[in-house]
Amino acid sequence: MRSTARVAGLEAIVARILRPPVVAPAADPWAEVLALVPAEFRDPLAEKLDGPYSADLEALASWAATPFAPWARPTAAGLRIPAALVAWVLDPSHRYWVGHHCGA
């Protein structure tokens, strides 16, 4: 009789642990950086970030995921990443690597 109660207790614990969590829908991972980009570049940048993998995409995603060093101050209200930088990042003249967050 006692072992039946223990088994029932263990089953209740397992059911509670294995119950699928209720998770909010994932937010757009690029929303934060896209808000900092001039409006005319948001759609092309979002399209490129969601595109197929490439070495250029890896560098771009690295920059978009952490546009500023971890030790930098929070961005000021209304800050926009310069249009020239975004235009270059969308069509770089050579391969690049963003190492500003290494060791973070």
PDB file of C-alpha atoms in Angstrom:
ATOM      1  CA  MET A   1       0.000   0.000   0.000  1.00  0.00           C
ATOM      2  CA  ARG A   2       2.790   2.448   0.914  1.00  0.00           C
ATOM      3  CA  SER A   3       4.695   1.701  -2.274  1.00  0.00           C
ATOM      4  CA  THR A   4       1.570   2.463  -4.318  1.00  0.00           C
ATOM      5  CA  ALA A   5       1.343   5.880  -2.668  1.00  0.00           C
ATOM      6  CA  ARG A   6       5.045   6.496  -3.344  1.00  0.00           C
ATOM      7  CA  VAL A   7       4.643   5.520  -6.982  1.00  0.00           C
ATOM      8  CA  ALA A   8       1.629   7.820  -7.299  1.00  0.00           C
ATOM      9  CA  GLY A   9       3.641  10.622  -5.683  1.00  0.00           C
ATOM     10  CA  LEU A  10       6.562  10.054  -8.047  1.00  0.00           C
ATOM     11  CA  GLU A  11       4.230   9.970 -11.037  1.00  0.00           C
ATOM     12  CA  ALA A  12       2.738  13.303  -9.955  1.00  0.00           C
ATOM     13  CA  ILE A  13       6.219  14.826  -9.683  1.00  0.00           C
ATOM     14  CA  VAL A  14       7.238  13.497 -13.097  1.00  0.00           C
ATOM     15  CA  ALA A  15       3.998  14.764 -14.668  1.00  0.00           C
ATOM     16  CA  ARG A  16       4.615  18.210 -13.190  1.00  0.00           C
ATOM     17  CA  ILE A  17       8.221  18.283 -14.412  1.00  0.00           C
ATOM     18  CA  LEU A  18       7.466  16.962 -17.893  1.00  0.00           C
ATOM     19  CA  ARG A  19       4.462  19.196 -18.483  1.00  0.00           C
ATOM     20  CA  PRO A  20       5.225  21.424 -21.454  1.00  0.00           C
ATOM     21  CA  PRO A  21       5.862  24.982 -20.285  1.00  0.00           C
ATOM     22  CA  VAL A  22       3.605  27.791 -21.356  1.00  0.00           C
ATOM     23  CA  VAL A  23       5.929  30.050 -23.281  1.00  0.00           C
ATOM     24  CA  ALA A  24       5.190  33.425 -24.767  1.00  0.00           C
ATOM     25  CA  PRO A  25       5.679  33.584 -28.515  1.00  0.00           C
ATOM     26  CA  ALA A  26       9.247  34.422 -29.425  1.00  0.00           C
ATOM     27  CA  ALA A  27       9.837  38.091 -30.088  1.00  0.00           C
ATOM     28  CA  ASP A  28      11.620  39.217 -33.223  1.00  0.00           C
ATOM     29  CA  PRO A  29      15.299  38.679 -32.342  1.00  0.00           C
ATOM     30  CA  TRP A  30      16.316  41.621 -34.522  1.00  0.00           C
ATOM     31  CA  ALA A  31      13.674  44.112 -33.324  1.00  0.00           C
ATOM     32  CA  GLU A  32      16.077  45.968 -31.044  1.00  0.00           C
ATOM     33  CA  VAL A  33      18.695  46.648 -33.712  1.00  0.00           C
ATOM     34  CA  LEU A  34      16.098  47.316 -36.419  1.00  0.00           C
ATOM     35  CA  ALA A  35      14.655  50.075 -34.228  1.00  0.00           C
ATOM     36  CA  LEU A  36      18.069  51.793 -34.351  1.00  0.00           C
ATOM     37  CA  VAL A  37      18.376  51.566 -38.140  1.00  0.00           C
ATOM     38  CA  PRO A  38      17.077  54.357 -40.406  1.00  0.00           C
ATOM     39  CA  ALA A  39      13.601  53.457 -41.709  1.00  0.00           C
ATOM     40  CA  GLU A  40      14.661  53.023 -45.342  1.00  0.00           C
ATOM     41  CA  PHE A  41      17.093  50.244 -44.345  1.00  0.00           C
ATOM     42  CA  ARG A  42      14.884  48.255 -41.939  1.00  0.00           C
ATOM     43  CA  ASP A  43      13.251  45.946 -44.484  1.00  0.00           C
ATOM     44  CA  PRO A  44      16.446  45.177 -46.457  1.00  0.00           C
ATOM     45  CA  LEU A  45      18.360  44.543 -43.223  1.00  0.00           C
ATOM     46  CA  ALA A  46      15.626  42.305 -41.781  1.00  0.00           C
ATOM     47  CA  GLU A  47      15.504  40.366 -45.057  1.00  0.00           C
ATOM     48  CA  LYS A  48      19.268  39.867 -45.074  1.00  0.00           C
ATOM     49  CA  LEU A  49      19.322  38.821 -41.397  1.00  0.00           C
ATOM     50  CA  ASP A  50      16.656  36.194 -42.077  1.00  0.00           C
ATOM     51  CA  GLY A  51      18.389  34.990 -45.253  1.00  0.00           C
ATOM     52  CA  PRO A  52      20.426  31.839 -45.861  1.00  0.00           C
ATOM     53  CA  TYR A  53      23.642  31.336 -43.908  1.00  0.00           C
ATOM     54  CA  SER A  54      26.881  32.790 -45.247  1.00  0.00           C
ATOM     55  CA  ALA A  55      30.090  34.149 -43.751  1.00  0.00           C
ATOM     56  CA  ASP A  56      28.782  37.663 -44.387  1.00  0.00           C
ATOM     57  CA  LEU A  57      25.565  36.805 -42.563  1.00  0.00           C
ATOM     58  CA  GLU A  58      27.549  35.525 -39.578  1.00  0.00           C
ATOM     59  CA  ALA A  59      29.373  38.853 -39.266  1.00  0.00           C
ATOM     60  CA  LEU A  60      26.149  40.777 -39.841  1.00  0.00           C
ATOM     61  CA  ALA A  61      24.263  38.729 -37.248  1.00  0.00           C
ATOM     62  CA  SER A  62      27.144  39.220 -34.816  1.00  0.00           C
ATOM     63  CA  TRP A  63      26.836  42.974 -35.237  1.00  0.00           C
ATOM     64  CA  ALA A  64      23.027  42.965 -35.101  1.00  0.00           C
ATOM     65  CA  ALA A  65      22.904  40.769 -31.994  1.00  0.00           C
ATOM     66  CA  THR A  66      25.309  43.044 -30.119  1.00  0.00           C
ATOM     67  CA  PRO A  67      25.508  46.388 -31.925  1.00  0.00           C
ATOM     68  CA  PHE A  68      27.362  47.929 -29.007  1.00  0.00           C
ATOM     69  CA  ALA A  69      30.019  46.606 -26.650  1.00  0.00           C
ATOM     70  CA  PRO A  70      28.591  45.089 -23.452  1.00  0.00           C
ATOM     71  CA  TRP A  71      30.300  47.753 -21.370  1.00  0.00           C
ATOM     72  CA  ALA A  72      28.830  50.642 -23.391  1.00  0.00           C
ATOM     73  CA  ARG A  73      26.170  52.857 -21.916  1.00  0.00           C
ATOM     74  CA  PRO A  74      22.547  52.217 -22.900  1.00  0.00           C
ATOM     75  CA  THR A  75      21.580  53.861 -26.171  1.00  0.00           C
ATOM     76  CA  ALA A  76      20.161  57.356 -25.991  1.00  0.00           C
ATOM     77  CA  ALA A  77      16.546  57.895 -26.951  1.00  0.00           C
ATOM     78  CA  GLY A  78      16.236  58.571 -30.661  1.00  0.00           C
ATOM     79  CA  LEU A  79      19.685  57.187 -31.516  1.00  0.00           C
ATOM     80  CA  ARG A  80      20.024  55.954 -35.095  1.00  0.00           C
ATOM     81  CA  ILE A  81      22.879  53.939 -36.537  1.00  0.00           C
ATOM     82  CA  PRO A  82      24.378  56.042 -39.356  1.00  0.00           C
ATOM     83  CA  ALA A  83      22.820  55.300 -42.740  1.00  0.00           C
ATOM     84  CA  ALA A  84      26.255  55.006 -44.377  1.00  0.00           C
ATOM     85  CA  LEU A  85      27.239  52.228 -41.956  1.00  0.00           C
ATOM     86  CA  VAL A  86      24.017  50.301 -42.552  1.00  0.00           C
ATOM     87  CA  ALA A  87      24.358  50.711 -46.336  1.00  0.00           C
ATOM     88  CA  TRP A  88      27.921  49.376 -46.182  1.00  0.00           C
ATOM     89  CA  VAL A  89      26.950  46.458 -43.951  1.00  0.00           C
ATOM     90  CA  LEU A  90      24.194  45.495 -46.403  1.00  0.00           C
ATOM     91  CA  ASP A  91      26.636  45.494 -49.332  1.00  0.00           C
ATOM     92  CA  PRO A  92      30.198  45.290 -47.962  1.00  0.00           C
ATOM     93  CA  SER A  93      33.104  45.954 -50.299  1.00  0.00           C
ATOM     94  CA  HIS A  94      35.129  43.243 -48.541  1.00  0.00           C
ATOM     95  CA  ARG A  95      34.698  40.605 -45.852  1.00  0.00           C
ATOM     96  CA  TYR A  96      34.622  41.906 -42.332  1.00  0.00           C
ATOM     97  CA  TRP A  97      34.545  40.613 -38.802  1.00  0.00           C
ATOM     98  CA  VAL A  98      33.026  42.429 -35.864  1.00  0.00           C
ATOM     99  CA  GLY A  99      35.069  41.604 -32.797  1.00  0.00           C
ATOM    100  CA  HIS A 100      33.738  44.232 -30.447  1.00  0.00           C
ATOM    101  CA  HIS A 101      32.056  41.737 -28.154  1.00  0.00           C
ATOM    102  CA  CYS A 102      34.815  39.139 -27.937  1.00  0.00           C
ATOM    103  CA  GLY A 103      35.582  38.094 -24.413  1.00  0.00           C
ATOM    104  CA  ALA A 104      32.224  39.299 -23.173  1.00  0.00           C
TER     105      ALA A 104
END
